[in-house]
Amino acid sequence: MSAELLSDFYPAIRTVDRLTDVARLGLDREAERPFLRPHVERVAERLDTPYVIIDVLLNDAQVFLAELGPIPEFLQEAGGTPLEWAFCQPLVTERAPRTVPDLATDPLFRDNPLVKAGGVRSYAGAPLVSQSGHVLGGVCGLDVEPRPFSQGDLVFLKEIADEVVVLLEERADRP
């Protein structure tokens, strides 16, 4: 059921304009982005989550721009996940921070392999919105326990997301 629900986000994720913006910023290529490390560390400290990811959503994949936590080796080697595993998909259409206190009971994500086998149980994320107005991906904190996140946490994530976009846009202008 959840795969069918998530496919509703694919048209928005796969628009040519959004994917062109992703490419303009060079986010469609694997690259080390150590300048994002302080941001994932700040999110981990503020949200007290074992996992933090800054990601971009491509046509068929979620690519990690920066991550923190015991990410499984196969995901580290791949540099991300298949698109259908990405908890940040709804950010593209909702365009606002969101939280899922218990992914195991959420209709969108309860069948996600990262929930069923990976033990991820709660999510809080904010969209990365480019200067062109496209949602590129997100900044998120993930926990292994079901839990609520506060409105203050979501405001903080939005601030971090805005800072990350400024850094990505600045680097896109460099030769």
PDB file of C-alpha atoms in Angstrom:
ATOM      1  CA  MET A   1       0.000   0.000   0.000  1.00  0.00           C
ATOM      2  CA  SER A   2       2.692   2.546   0.909  1.00  0.00           C
ATOM      3  CA  ALA A   3       4.520   2.163  -2.435  1.00  0.00           C
ATOM      4  CA  GLU A   4       1.330   3.139  -4.244  1.00  0.00           C
ATOM      5  CA  LEU A   5       0.858   6.154  -1.974  1.00  0.00           C
ATOM      6  CA  LEU A   6       4.468   7.267  -2.406  1.00  0.00           C
ATOM      7  CA  SER A   7       4.193   7.082  -6.194  1.00  0.00           C
ATOM      8  CA  ASP A   8       1.858  10.092  -5.916  1.00  0.00           C
ATOM      9  CA  PHE A   9       4.970  12.195  -5.221  1.00  0.00           C
ATOM     10  CA  TYR A  10       6.893  10.997  -8.300  1.00  0.00           C
ATOM     11  CA  PRO A  11       5.449  13.506 -10.808  1.00  0.00           C
ATOM     12  CA  ALA A  12       6.559  16.432  -8.611  1.00  0.00           C
ATOM     13  CA  ILE A  13       9.957  14.847  -7.957  1.00  0.00           C
ATOM     14  CA  ARG A  14      10.551  14.079 -11.636  1.00  0.00           C
ATOM     15  CA  THR A  15       9.737  17.471 -13.160  1.00  0.00           C
ATOM     16  CA  VAL A  16      12.307  18.625 -15.681  1.00  0.00           C
ATOM     17  CA  ASP A  17      12.617  22.050 -14.031  1.00  0.00           C
ATOM     18  CA  ARG A  18      13.340  20.573 -10.594  1.00  0.00           C
ATOM     19  CA  LEU A  19      15.851  18.055 -11.942  1.00  0.00           C
ATOM     20  CA  THR A  20      17.523  20.798 -14.003  1.00  0.00           C
ATOM     21  CA  ASP A  21      17.911  22.832 -10.813  1.00  0.00           C
ATOM     22  CA  VAL A  22      19.455  19.803  -9.074  1.00  0.00           C
ATOM     23  CA  ALA A  23      21.942  19.506 -11.966  1.00  0.00           C
ATOM     24  CA  ARG A  24      22.658  23.271 -11.983  1.00  0.00           C
ATOM     25  CA  LEU A  25      23.821  22.937  -8.393  1.00  0.00           C
ATOM     26  CA  GLY A  26      25.938  19.880  -9.214  1.00  0.00           C
ATOM     27  CA  LEU A  27      23.904  17.704  -6.875  1.00  0.00           C
ATOM     28  CA  ASP A  28      23.356  15.013  -9.478  1.00  0.00           C
ATOM     29  CA  ARG A  29      26.988  13.929  -9.069  1.00  0.00           C
ATOM     30  CA  GLU A  30      28.633  12.045  -6.228  1.00  0.00           C
ATOM     31  CA  ALA A  31      31.030  14.315  -4.401  1.00  0.00           C
ATOM     32  CA  GLU A  32      32.386  14.777  -0.911  1.00  0.00           C
ATOM     33  CA  ARG A  33      30.730  17.737   0.769  1.00  0.00           C
ATOM     34  CA  PRO A  34      32.670  18.163   4.037  1.00  0.00           C
ATOM     35  CA  PHE A  35      31.384  21.731   4.358  1.00  0.00           C
ATOM     36  CA  LEU A  36      28.002  20.231   5.367  1.00  0.00           C
ATOM     37  CA  ARG A  37      29.425  18.236   8.295  1.00  0.00           C
ATOM     38  CA  PRO A  38      28.874  20.976  10.909  1.00  0.00           C
ATOM     39  CA  HIS A  39      25.212  21.126   9.905  1.00  0.00           C
ATOM     40  CA  VAL A  40      24.533  17.416  10.429  1.00  0.00           C
ATOM     41  CA  GLU A  41      26.364  17.615  13.756  1.00  0.00           C
ATOM     42  CA  ARG A  42      24.211  20.557  14.887  1.00  0.00           C
ATOM     43  CA  VAL A  43      21.031  18.709  13.921  1.00  0.00           C
ATOM     44  CA  ALA A  44      22.133  15.557  15.776  1.00  0.00           C
ATOM     45  CA  GLU A  45      22.872  17.580  18.896  1.00  0.00           C
ATOM     46  CA  ARG A  46      19.646  19.610  18.825  1.00  0.00           C
ATOM     47  CA  LEU A  47      17.284  16.740  17.944  1.00  0.00           C
ATOM     48  CA  ASP A  48      19.210  14.085  19.880  1.00  0.00           C
ATOM     49  CA  THR A  49      18.831  11.623  16.998  1.00  0.00           C
ATOM     50  CA  PRO A  50      21.305   8.885  16.082  1.00  0.00           C
ATOM     51  CA  TYR A  51      20.903   9.575  12.348  1.00  0.00           C
ATOM     52  CA  VAL A  52      20.983  12.829  10.411  1.00  0.00           C
ATOM     53  CA  ILE A  53      20.892  13.049   6.636  1.00  0.00           C
ATOM     54  CA  ILE A  54      21.073  15.910   4.177  1.00  0.00           C
ATOM     55  CA  ASP A  55      19.809  14.510   0.897  1.00  0.00           C
ATOM     56  CA  VAL A  56      18.828  15.353  -2.637  1.00  0.00           C
ATOM     57  CA  LEU A  57      16.112  13.506  -4.532  1.00  0.00           C
ATOM     58  CA  LEU A  58      16.981  12.478  -8.069  1.00  0.00           C
ATOM     59  CA  ASN A  59      14.721  10.861 -10.656  1.00  0.00           C
ATOM     60  CA  ASP A  60      15.056   7.413  -9.089  1.00  0.00           C
ATOM     61  CA  ALA A  61      17.287   7.778  -6.036  1.00  0.00           C
ATOM     62  CA  GLN A  62      17.918   9.634  -2.814  1.00  0.00           C
ATOM     63  CA  VAL A  63      21.561  10.752  -2.670  1.00  0.00           C
ATOM     64  CA  PHE A  64      23.204  11.575   0.651  1.00  0.00           C
ATOM     65  CA  LEU A  65      25.004  14.921   0.544  1.00  0.00           C
ATOM     66  CA  ALA A  66      26.037  14.475   4.183  1.00  0.00           C
ATOM     67  CA  GLU A  67      25.122  11.973   6.869  1.00  0.00           C
ATOM     68  CA  LEU A  68      25.823  11.184  10.479  1.00  0.00           C
ATOM     69  CA  GLY A  69      25.210   8.019  12.428  1.00  0.00           C
ATOM     70  CA  PRO A  70      25.642   4.305  12.000  1.00  0.00           C
ATOM     71  CA  ILE A  71      24.458   4.268   8.370  1.00  0.00           C
ATOM     72  CA  PRO A  72      24.553   0.674   7.059  1.00  0.00           C
ATOM     73  CA  GLU A  73      27.635   0.016   4.937  1.00  0.00           C
ATOM     74  CA  PHE A  74      25.654  -0.896   1.823  1.00  0.00           C
ATOM     75  CA  LEU A  75      23.901   2.504   1.949  1.00  0.00           C
ATOM     76  CA  GLN A  76      27.199   4.326   2.493  1.00  0.00           C
ATOM     77  CA  GLU A  77      28.720   2.542  -0.496  1.00  0.00           C
ATOM     78  CA  ALA A  78      25.685   3.349  -2.632  1.00  0.00           C
ATOM     79  CA  GLY A  79      25.689   6.950  -1.403  1.00  0.00           C
ATOM     80  CA  GLY A  80      21.953   6.842  -0.772  1.00  0.00           C
ATOM     81  CA  THR A  81      18.821   4.792  -1.260  1.00  0.00           C
ATOM     82  CA  PRO A  82      16.288   4.004  -3.951  1.00  0.00           C
ATOM     83  CA  LEU A  83      13.815   6.875  -4.264  1.00  0.00           C
ATOM     84  CA  GLU A  84      10.965   4.795  -2.856  1.00  0.00           C
ATOM     85  CA  TRP A  85      12.845   4.440   0.467  1.00  0.00           C
ATOM     86  CA  ALA A  86      13.269   8.230   0.916  1.00  0.00           C
ATOM     87  CA  PHE A  87      11.362   9.682   3.867  1.00  0.00           C
ATOM     88  CA  CYS A  88      11.840  13.184   2.389  1.00  0.00           C
ATOM     89  CA  GLN A  89       9.592  12.614  -0.644  1.00  0.00           C
ATOM     90  CA  PRO A  90       6.554  14.440   0.820  1.00  0.00           C
ATOM     91  CA  LEU A  91       8.691  17.559   1.322  1.00  0.00           C
ATOM     92  CA  VAL A  92       8.658  18.140  -2.447  1.00  0.00           C
ATOM     93  CA  THR A  93       4.905  18.738  -2.515  1.00  0.00           C
ATOM     94  CA  GLU A  94       4.294  19.938   1.056  1.00  0.00           C
ATOM     95  CA  ARG A  95       7.221  22.411   0.890  1.00  0.00           C
ATOM     96  CA  ALA A  96       7.286  22.682   4.699  1.00  0.00           C
ATOM     97  CA  PRO A  97       8.947  20.910   7.623  1.00  0.00           C
ATOM     98  CA  ARG A  98       7.183  17.728   8.706  1.00  0.00           C
ATOM     99  CA  THR A  99       7.431  15.042  11.327  1.00  0.00           C
ATOM    100  CA  VAL A 100       6.347  11.421  11.546  1.00  0.00           C
ATOM    101  CA  PRO A 101       6.367  10.347  15.222  1.00  0.00           C
ATOM    102  CA  ASP A 102       5.999   6.632  14.406  1.00  0.00           C
ATOM    103  CA  LEU A 103       6.973   5.497  10.924  1.00  0.00           C
ATOM    104  CA  ALA A 104       5.808   1.944  11.714  1.00  0.00           C
ATOM    105  CA  THR A 105       2.199   3.130  11.912  1.00  0.00           C
ATOM    106  CA  ASP A 106       2.345   5.720   9.125  1.00  0.00           C
ATOM    107  CA  PRO A 107       0.516   4.620   5.933  1.00  0.00           C
ATOM    108  CA  LEU A 108       3.236   6.115   3.705  1.00  0.00           C
ATOM    109  CA  PHE A 109       6.221   4.502   5.381  1.00  0.00           C
ATOM    110  CA  ARG A 110       5.193   1.480   7.465  1.00  0.00           C
ATOM    111  CA  ASP A 111       6.317  -0.932   4.706  1.00  0.00           C
ATOM    112  CA  ASN A 112       9.620   0.878   4.074  1.00  0.00           C
ATOM    113  CA  PRO A 113      12.613  -1.503   4.416  1.00  0.00           C
ATOM    114  CA  LEU A 114      14.400   1.066   6.597  1.00  0.00           C
ATOM    115  CA  VAL A 115      11.465   0.848   9.018  1.00  0.00           C
ATOM    116  CA  LYS A 116      10.736  -2.876   8.802  1.00  0.00           C
ATOM    117  CA  ALA A 117      14.326  -4.174   8.822  1.00  0.00           C
ATOM    118  CA  GLY A 118      16.416  -1.105   9.578  1.00  0.00           C
ATOM    119  CA  GLY A 119      14.749  -0.069  12.798  1.00  0.00           C
ATOM    120  CA  VAL A 120      14.104   3.573  11.878  1.00  0.00           C
ATOM    121  CA  ARG A 121      10.988   4.666  13.761  1.00  0.00           C
ATOM    122  CA  SER A 122      10.643   8.458  13.761  1.00  0.00           C
ATOM    123  CA  TYR A 123      11.411  11.288  11.352  1.00  0.00           C
ATOM    124  CA  ALA A 124      11.631  15.067  11.334  1.00  0.00           C
ATOM    125  CA  GLY A 125      12.677  16.890   8.186  1.00  0.00           C
ATOM    126  CA  ALA A 126      12.709  20.231   6.395  1.00  0.00           C
ATOM    127  CA  PRO A 127      12.932  20.913   2.659  1.00  0.00           C
ATOM    128  CA  LEU A 128      15.973  22.274   0.871  1.00  0.00           C
ATOM    129  CA  VAL A 129      14.361  24.971  -1.307  1.00  0.00           C
ATOM    130  CA  SER A 130      16.625  26.414  -4.003  1.00  0.00           C
ATOM    131  CA  GLN A 131      16.737  30.079  -4.996  1.00  0.00           C
ATOM    132  CA  SER A 132      14.700  28.995  -8.029  1.00  0.00           C
ATOM    133  CA  GLY A 133      11.980  27.728  -5.709  1.00  0.00           C
ATOM    134  CA  HIS A 134      12.421  23.989  -6.235  1.00  0.00           C
ATOM    135  CA  VAL A 135      12.568  21.504  -3.371  1.00  0.00           C
ATOM    136  CA  LEU A 136      15.851  19.680  -3.942  1.00  0.00           C
ATOM    137  CA  GLY A 137      15.676  17.275  -1.006  1.00  0.00           C
ATOM    138  CA  GLY A 138      15.794  17.676   2.731  1.00  0.00           C
ATOM    139  CA  VAL A 139      17.559  17.817   6.062  1.00  0.00           C
ATOM    140  CA  CYS A 140      16.267  15.205   8.473  1.00  0.00           C
ATOM    141  CA  GLY A 141      16.792  13.599  11.831  1.00  0.00           C
ATOM    142  CA  LEU A 142      15.847   9.944  12.295  1.00  0.00           C
ATOM    143  CA  ASP A 143      15.458   8.005  15.517  1.00  0.00           C
ATOM    144  CA  VAL A 144      15.183   4.306  16.341  1.00  0.00           C
ATOM    145  CA  GLU A 145      12.390   4.989  18.842  1.00  0.00           C
ATOM    146  CA  PRO A 146       8.943   6.410  18.117  1.00  0.00           C
ATOM    147  CA  ARG A 147       8.889   9.963  19.428  1.00  0.00           C
ATOM    148  CA  PRO A 148       7.421  13.378  18.830  1.00  0.00           C
ATOM    149  CA  PHE A 149       9.446  16.341  17.646  1.00  0.00           C
ATOM    150  CA  SER A 150       8.583  19.861  18.754  1.00  0.00           C
ATOM    151  CA  GLN A 151       7.577  22.845  16.665  1.00  0.00           C
ATOM    152  CA  GLY A 152      10.894  24.367  17.776  1.00  0.00           C
ATOM    153  CA  ASP A 153      12.712  21.363  16.296  1.00  0.00           C
ATOM    154  CA  LEU A 154      10.975  21.940  12.961  1.00  0.00           C
ATOM    155  CA  VAL A 155      11.843  25.651  13.014  1.00  0.00           C
ATOM    156  CA  PHE A 156      15.472  24.709  13.730  1.00  0.00           C
ATOM    157  CA  LEU A 157      15.501  22.202  10.835  1.00  0.00           C
ATOM    158  CA  LYS A 158      14.129  24.883   8.490  1.00  0.00           C
ATOM    159  CA  GLU A 159      16.902  27.266   9.563  1.00  0.00           C
ATOM    160  CA  ILE A 160      19.529  24.582   8.919  1.00  0.00           C
ATOM    161  CA  ALA A 161      17.962  23.757   5.541  1.00  0.00           C
ATOM    162  CA  ASP A 162      18.105  27.428   4.545  1.00  0.00           C
ATOM    163  CA  GLU A 163      21.785  27.627   5.580  1.00  0.00           C
ATOM    164  CA  VAL A 164      22.583  24.485   3.574  1.00  0.00           C
ATOM    165  CA  VAL A 165      20.920  25.883   0.448  1.00  0.00           C
ATOM    166  CA  VAL A 166      22.970  29.085   0.710  1.00  0.00           C
ATOM    167  CA  LEU A 167      26.161  26.989   0.824  1.00  0.00           C
ATOM    168  CA  LEU A 168      25.069  24.817  -2.112  1.00  0.00           C
ATOM    169  CA  GLU A 169      24.117  27.860  -4.198  1.00  0.00           C
ATOM    170  CA  GLU A 170      27.450  29.582  -3.421  1.00  0.00           C
ATOM    171  CA  ARG A 171      29.393  26.531  -4.551  1.00  0.00           C
ATOM    172  CA  ALA A 172      27.351  26.207  -7.745  1.00  0.00           C
ATOM    173  CA  ASP A 173      28.702  29.573  -8.867  1.00  0.00           C
ATOM    174  CA  ARG A 174      32.307  28.406  -8.604  1.00  0.00           C
ATOM    175  CA  PRO A 175      34.087  27.112 -11.720  1.00  0.00           C
TER     176      PRO A 175
END
